[in-house]
Short mmCIF file of C-alpha atoms in Angstrom, two decimals:
data_model
loop_
_atom_site.label_atom_id
_atom_site.label_comp_id
_atom_site.label_asym_id
_atom_site.label_seq_id
_atom_site.Cartn_x
_atom_site.Cartn_y
_atom_site.Cartn_z
CA MET A 1 -48.73 -49.87 36.91
CA GLY A 2 -46.06 -48.62 34.19
CA ASP A 3 -46.57 -45.26 31.92
CA PRO A 4 -46.06 -46.07 28.37
CA TYR A 5 -44.11 -42.90 28.38
CA GLY A 6 -42.42 -43.33 31.63
CA SER A 7 -42.62 -41.67 35.19
CA VAL A 8 -41.00 -38.79 36.95
CA LEU A 9 -40.36 -39.04 40.45
CA VAL A 10 -39.70 -36.75 42.94
CA LEU A 11 -37.77 -37.42 46.19
CA THR A 12 -38.46 -34.59 48.65
CA ASN A 13 -39.64 -33.47 52.00
CA ALA A 14 -43.27 -32.96 52.41
CA TYR A 15 -42.69 -29.21 53.20
CA ASP A 16 -40.73 -28.38 49.76
CA VAL A 17 -43.03 -25.38 48.50
CA THR A 18 -40.47 -25.07 45.33
CA ALA A 19 -41.17 -28.34 44.60
CA ASP A 20 -44.74 -27.85 44.95
CA LEU A 21 -44.41 -25.22 42.30
CA VAL A 22 -43.02 -27.79 39.59
CA LEU A 23 -44.98 -30.67 40.25
CA ARG A 24 -48.44 -27.93 39.48
CA LEU A 25 -46.80 -27.12 36.89
CA LEU A 26 -46.08 -30.96 35.54
CA ALA A 27 -49.86 -32.15 36.25
CA GLU A 28 -50.84 -29.34 33.58
CA ARG A 29 -48.61 -31.11 30.50
CA ARG A 30 -49.90 -34.28 32.02
CA VAL A 31 -46.80 -35.31 33.29
CA PRO A 32 -47.11 -38.84 35.45
CA VAL A 33 -45.32 -37.99 38.22
CA VAL A 34 -44.51 -39.41 41.97
CA ARG A 35 -43.81 -38.10 44.88
CA LEU A 36 -41.94 -39.77 47.87
CA ASP A 37 -39.89 -38.51 51.27
CA PRO A 38 -38.53 -41.87 51.34
CA GLY A 39 -36.71 -41.01 54.47
CA THR A 40 -39.89 -40.66 56.34
CA ASP A 41 -43.12 -42.55 53.69
CA LEU A 42 -40.54 -45.64 54.01
CA HIS A 43 -41.71 -45.43 57.79
CA ALA A 44 -45.29 -44.61 56.55
CA GLY A 45 -47.43 -46.82 54.80
CA ALA A 46 -44.43 -46.64 51.34
CA SER A 47 -42.63 -49.95 49.97
CA LEU A 48 -40.08 -49.95 48.07
CA THR A 49 -38.93 -53.49 46.05
CA VAL A 50 -36.75 -53.81 44.23
CA ARG A 51 -35.61 -57.54 42.44
CA TYR A 52 -31.76 -58.28 40.85
CA SER A 53 -31.89 -61.75 38.05
CA GLU A 54 -30.70 -62.77 34.97
CA GLY A 55 -29.34 -59.15 33.94
CA SER A 56 -32.44 -57.49 35.46
CA GLN A 57 -34.32 -55.77 38.38
CA PRO A 58 -37.51 -54.94 38.21
CA GLY A 59 -39.28 -53.58 41.44
CA VAL A 60 -41.80 -51.20 42.61
CA LEU A 61 -42.45 -48.52 44.32
CA ARG A 62 -45.95 -48.11 46.80
CA THR A 63 -46.57 -45.44 47.94
CA VAL A 64 -50.78 -44.14 49.03
CA SER A 65 -51.60 -42.80 46.07
CA ARG A 66 -50.22 -45.31 43.08
CA ASP A 67 -47.66 -48.24 42.86
CA LEU A 68 -44.74 -47.28 40.63
CA ASP A 69 -42.88 -49.82 38.21
CA THR A 70 -39.55 -48.32 39.18
CA THR A 71 -37.76 -49.44 35.72
CA GLY A 72 -40.19 -46.99 33.99
CA VAL A 73 -39.16 -44.00 34.95
CA ARG A 74 -37.88 -41.79 33.06
CA SER A 75 -36.04 -39.04 35.83
CA VAL A 76 -35.75 -38.07 38.95
CA TRP A 77 -35.33 -35.17 41.32
CA VAL A 78 -33.17 -35.06 43.76
CA ARG A 79 -35.15 -32.27 46.04
CA ARG A 80 -34.77 -32.02 49.09
CA PRO A 81 -35.94 -35.08 50.64
CA SER A 82 -35.35 -35.38 54.43
CA PRO A 83 -32.51 -37.06 56.34
CA TYR A 84 -33.02 -40.79 56.57
CA GLY A 85 -34.30 -40.92 60.11
CA GLY A 86 -35.69 -44.47 61.46
CA PRO A 87 -39.07 -45.25 62.35
CA PRO A 88 -40.56 -43.15 65.05
CA GLU A 89 -41.95 -45.50 67.41
CA LEU A 90 -38.18 -47.18 67.49
CA ASP A 91 -35.28 -45.80 70.19
CA GLY A 92 -31.55 -45.75 70.68
CA GLN A 93 -29.79 -47.67 68.71
CA ASP A 94 -32.94 -50.02 66.97
CA ARG A 95 -33.84 -46.60 65.24
CA ARG A 96 -30.56 -45.98 64.38
CA PHE A 97 -30.10 -49.16 62.36
CA ALA A 98 -33.19 -49.04 60.70
CA ALA A 99 -32.27 -45.68 59.16
CA ASP A 100 -29.27 -46.85 57.99
CA GLN A 101 -30.71 -49.38 56.35
CA CYS A 102 -32.96 -47.20 54.57
CA ARG A 103 -30.36 -45.31 53.89
CA TRP A 104 -28.19 -47.72 52.44
CA GLY A 105 -31.15 -49.71 50.98
CA ALA A 106 -33.70 -47.63 49.64
CA GLY A 107 -31.38 -44.77 48.90
CA GLY A 108 -28.73 -47.30 47.00
CA ILE A 109 -32.11 -48.47 44.96
CA LEU A 110 -33.39 -44.51 43.56
CA ALA A 111 -29.82 -43.64 42.95
CA SER A 112 -29.38 -47.17 40.30
CA LEU A 113 -32.72 -47.07 38.65
CA PRO A 114 -32.26 -48.13 35.26
CA GLY A 115 -32.17 -45.89 32.63
CA ALA A 116 -33.49 -43.14 34.62
CA HIS A 117 -32.08 -39.12 34.13
CA TYR A 118 -30.46 -37.53 37.57
CA LEU A 119 -31.02 -33.81 38.63
CA ASN A 120 -29.16 -34.01 40.34
CA HIS A 121 -27.72 -37.54 40.47
CA PRO A 122 -27.63 -38.22 44.90
CA TRP A 123 -24.14 -39.51 45.24
CA ASN A 124 -22.79 -35.85 42.55
CA ASN A 125 -24.85 -33.60 44.58
CA ARG A 126 -23.51 -34.98 48.00
CA SER A 127 -19.86 -34.01 46.98
CA ALA A 128 -20.48 -30.52 45.57
CA GLU A 129 -21.49 -29.55 48.54
CA PHE A 130 -18.75 -29.80 50.99
CA LYS A 131 -17.50 -26.21 50.17
CA PRO A 132 -14.06 -26.83 50.64
CA ALA A 133 -14.12 -28.88 46.69
CA GLN A 134 -16.90 -25.73 45.59
CA LEU A 135 -13.81 -23.48 46.55
CA SER A 136 -10.79 -25.62 45.04
CA LEU A 137 -13.12 -26.55 41.49
CA ALA A 138 -14.13 -22.95 41.40
CA GLN A 139 -10.40 -21.58 41.17
CA ARG A 140 -9.18 -24.50 38.09
CA CYS A 141 -12.58 -23.24 36.27
CA GLY A 142 -11.23 -19.18 36.70
CA PHE A 143 -14.10 -17.82 39.35
CA LEU A 144 -12.99 -14.60 40.90
CA LEU A 145 -12.86 -15.80 44.66
CA PRO A 146 -12.27 -13.60 48.25
CA ASP A 147 -9.02 -14.46 50.16
CA THR A 148 -10.73 -17.58 51.81
CA LEU A 149 -8.92 -19.61 54.92
CA ILE A 150 -10.72 -22.64 56.97
CA THR A 151 -9.31 -23.40 60.28
CA ASN A 152 -9.66 -25.14 63.29
CA ASP A 153 -6.59 -23.54 64.64
CA PRO A 154 -7.70 -19.91 66.50
CA ARG A 155 -4.51 -18.59 66.20
CA GLU A 156 -4.51 -19.23 63.24
CA ALA A 157 -7.72 -17.48 62.61
CA ARG A 158 -5.95 -14.53 64.35
CA GLU A 159 -3.99 -13.35 62.30
CA PHE A 160 -5.40 -13.91 59.44
CA LEU A 161 -8.04 -11.58 60.03
CA ALA A 162 -5.31 -9.24 61.86
CA ASP A 163 -3.11 -8.98 58.31
CA SER A 164 -6.33 -8.44 55.91
CA ARG A 165 -6.76 -5.19 54.48
CA THR A 166 -10.24 -5.62 54.45
CA ALA A 167 -13.45 -6.22 56.46
CA MET A 168 -13.53 -10.52 57.16
CA VAL A 169 -16.61 -12.49 57.44
CA TYR A 170 -17.57 -15.99 59.29
CA LYS A 171 -19.82 -18.28 57.44
CA PRO A 172 -20.48 -21.56 58.74
CA LEU A 173 -19.28 -24.91 56.36
CA TRP A 174 -23.02 -27.17 56.89
CA SER A 175 -26.18 -25.55 57.45
CA THR A 176 -26.76 -28.18 61.07
CA PRO A 177 -30.47 -27.59 62.38
CA TYR A 178 -29.92 -25.21 65.58
CA ARG A 179 -32.49 -24.61 67.97
CA VAL A 180 -32.40 -21.95 70.86
CA ASN A 181 -35.13 -22.23 73.54
CA GLY A 182 -36.63 -24.94 70.94
CA ARG A 183 -37.03 -22.86 68.27
CA PRO A 184 -35.35 -23.00 64.64
CA HIS A 185 -31.93 -20.68 64.81
CA ALA A 186 -30.50 -19.87 61.91
CA VAL A 187 -26.93 -18.67 61.81
CA TRP A 188 -25.91 -16.14 58.86
CA VAL A 189 -22.44 -14.80 57.41
CA GLU A 190 -21.66 -12.41 60.11
CA GLU A 191 -18.63 -9.77 59.85
CA VAL A 192 -16.27 -10.63 62.65
CA ARG A 193 -12.70 -9.41 63.49
CA SER A 194 -9.72 -10.91 65.23
CA ALA A 195 -9.96 -10.04 68.85
CA GLU A 196 -13.63 -12.09 69.34
CA ILE A 197 -11.87 -15.37 68.21
CA THR A 198 -11.75 -17.63 71.38
CA GLU A 199 -10.83 -21.10 71.64
CA ALA A 200 -13.94 -22.74 70.85
CA VAL A 201 -13.10 -22.28 67.63
CA SER A 202 -10.94 -25.07 68.08
CA VAL A 203 -13.81 -27.34 68.11
CA CYS A 204 -14.19 -27.68 64.41
CA PRO A 205 -12.98 -26.20 61.31
CA HIS A 206 -14.45 -22.81 60.98
CA LEU A 207 -14.10 -19.98 57.23
CA PHE A 208 -13.02 -16.49 56.99
CA GLN A 209 -13.77 -15.20 53.91
CA ALA A 210 -12.60 -11.43 52.85
CA ARG A 211 -15.74 -9.46 52.74
CA VAL A 212 -16.27 -8.75 49.53
CA ASP A 213 -17.26 -4.28 48.71
CA LYS A 214 -20.13 -5.86 46.61
CA ALA A 215 -22.51 -3.28 44.81
CA PHE A 216 -25.16 -6.19 44.41
CA ASP A 217 -25.44 -9.75 44.70
CA VAL A 218 -26.19 -12.64 41.21
CA ARG A 219 -28.15 -15.43 41.57
CA VAL A 220 -27.06 -18.30 38.43
CA THR A 221 -29.27 -21.09 38.18
CA ALA A 222 -27.64 -23.08 35.87
CA VAL A 223 -29.67 -25.99 34.28
CA GLY A 224 -27.37 -27.96 31.77
CA GLU A 225 -26.06 -25.00 29.34
CA LYS A 226 -28.35 -22.47 29.98
CA THR A 227 -27.79 -19.85 33.13
CA PHE A 228 -30.44 -17.57 34.59
CA GLY A 229 -29.10 -14.96 36.49
CA VAL A 230 -31.36 -12.89 38.85
CA ARG A 231 -29.73 -9.80 40.20
CA ILE A 232 -29.74 -9.05 44.15
CA ASP A 233 -30.30 -5.27 46.02
CA SER A 234 -30.36 -6.01 49.93
CA PRO A 235 -29.65 -3.91 52.70
CA ASP A 236 -27.98 -6.58 54.76
CA LEU A 237 -24.30 -8.30 54.16
CA ASP A 238 -26.25 -11.90 53.86
CA TRP A 239 -29.59 -11.68 51.51
CA ARG A 240 -31.31 -14.53 52.82
CA ARG A 241 -32.26 -13.57 56.13
CA ARG A 242 -34.67 -10.59 55.86
CA GLN A 243 -35.72 -11.77 51.98
CA ASP A 244 -38.50 -9.19 52.65
CA ARG A 245 -36.55 -6.59 52.14
CA MET A 246 -34.85 -7.89 49.07
CA ALA A 247 -35.31 -6.85 45.30
CA CYS A 248 -35.08 -8.82 42.61
CA THR A 249 -34.43 -8.43 38.88
CA PRO A 250 -33.53 -10.10 35.62
CA MET A 251 -29.93 -9.80 34.14
CA ALA A 252 -27.42 -11.29 31.44
CA VAL A 253 -24.42 -13.38 32.99
CA PRO A 254 -21.08 -11.63 31.44
CA ASP A 255 -19.83 -14.97 28.97
CA GLU A 256 -16.66 -15.72 30.75
CA VAL A 257 -18.82 -16.67 33.63
CA THR A 258 -21.23 -18.52 32.04
CA ARG A 259 -18.10 -20.32 30.73
CA SER A 260 -16.39 -20.76 34.36
CA VAL A 261 -20.12 -22.28 35.59
CA GLY A 262 -19.98 -24.87 32.51
CA ALA A 263 -16.73 -25.86 33.39
CA TYR A 264 -18.06 -26.45 37.44
CA LEU A 265 -20.87 -28.00 36.14
CA GLU A 266 -19.21 -30.73 34.77
CA GLY A 267 -16.52 -30.90 37.29
CA PHE A 268 -18.88 -31.66 40.39
CA ARG A 269 -20.95 -33.72 37.05
CA LEU A 270 -24.56 -31.71 37.95
CA VAL A 271 -26.92 -30.61 35.83
CA TYR A 272 -27.87 -28.11 37.72
CA GLY A 273 -26.63 -25.89 39.90
CA ALA A 274 -27.72 -22.34 41.93
CA PHE A 275 -24.28 -19.24 41.95
CA ASP A 276 -24.27 -17.16 44.06
CA PHE A 277 -21.91 -14.41 43.21
CA ALA A 278 -20.88 -10.54 45.00
CA VAL A 279 -20.06 -7.88 42.32
CA THR A 280 -18.54 -4.61 42.42
CA ALA A 281 -18.56 -1.70 41.36
CA ALA A 282 -16.42 -2.72 38.82
CA GLY A 283 -18.03 -5.68 37.71
CA ASP A 284 -15.53 -8.49 39.20
CA TRP A 285 -17.73 -11.25 39.87
CA TYR A 286 -16.49 -12.58 43.22
CA PHE A 287 -17.94 -16.61 43.61
CA LEU A 288 -18.80 -16.67 46.96
CA GLU A 289 -21.17 -20.74 45.99
CA CYS A 290 -22.56 -22.97 44.25
CA ASN A 291 -25.79 -24.70 46.11
CA PRO A 292 -26.89 -27.58 43.74
CA ASN A 293 -30.35 -27.41 45.55
CA GLY A 294 -30.75 -24.00 45.63
CA GLN A 295 -33.53 -21.03 44.15
CA VAL A 296 -33.57 -17.24 44.97
CA ARG A 297 -36.07 -17.94 48.03
CA HIS A 298 -35.35 -19.50 51.46
CA GLU A 299 -38.07 -22.35 52.19
CA ALA A 300 -39.28 -20.31 55.62
CA ALA A 301 -42.56 -22.65 55.47
CA ARG A 302 -40.96 -25.75 57.71
CA ASN A 303 -39.83 -23.28 60.35
CA ASN A 304 -43.04 -21.48 60.14
#
């Protein structure tokens, strides 16, 4: 049932084209791999069983293609699994109950496989996704930060924008799935003015930030102690918006930025991170955010 060298378990959704590329390379290298989307597959024929007794925890993950000995998993890539939504044939509280049992049961098992190396551990991923926590740690790691305000007070927001000597932008604190007329809709980084702030700000916290007078953007992908920089030239404030108009060029990462990246990963106990910077003409690198599961190109496949 198991492989003598251990298997790689990839947790991601069926539309993840980035994972497809990595899985193809692992197959070429004859690395045993099992792909699972626990939020959906456990309601579509897959099963997960673990027994805790006498100092051991033998278990088996059964998918449509193979059985996996959970004690033989050497690495877990927590890529982009679907949310735990519960069986689609159930409604209301029954579906919510089943979804919660999957999240806390299967999710707990998959996050505590003995001896497995996680990239990244799902609980560390979750901690690292809170933008206020990112900004707080980024300050302590020595990154330059744009002046930023998070508030649900319209008066505070208006005063912050009015007092600024530079243009300001709004960005969401989380990429919540959103639809307009039934079609997926993204909320991009946009410029905002004091006069545009309404009482709707009081509904939830909003993030307002000084717009960096950037010459270009940089995505730094960090894996352990290695960093890979890519310069991004785009006509848009948010380069993710029209990726067919951006140009990517490999570039070196300054030593001081590399040191701060390492401290940041250590602070959140991450192995991998995708960092976004705005770089000025003077060569100042401003930290914008770190996505623990990011890549350069946005995944549009699921929305098409």
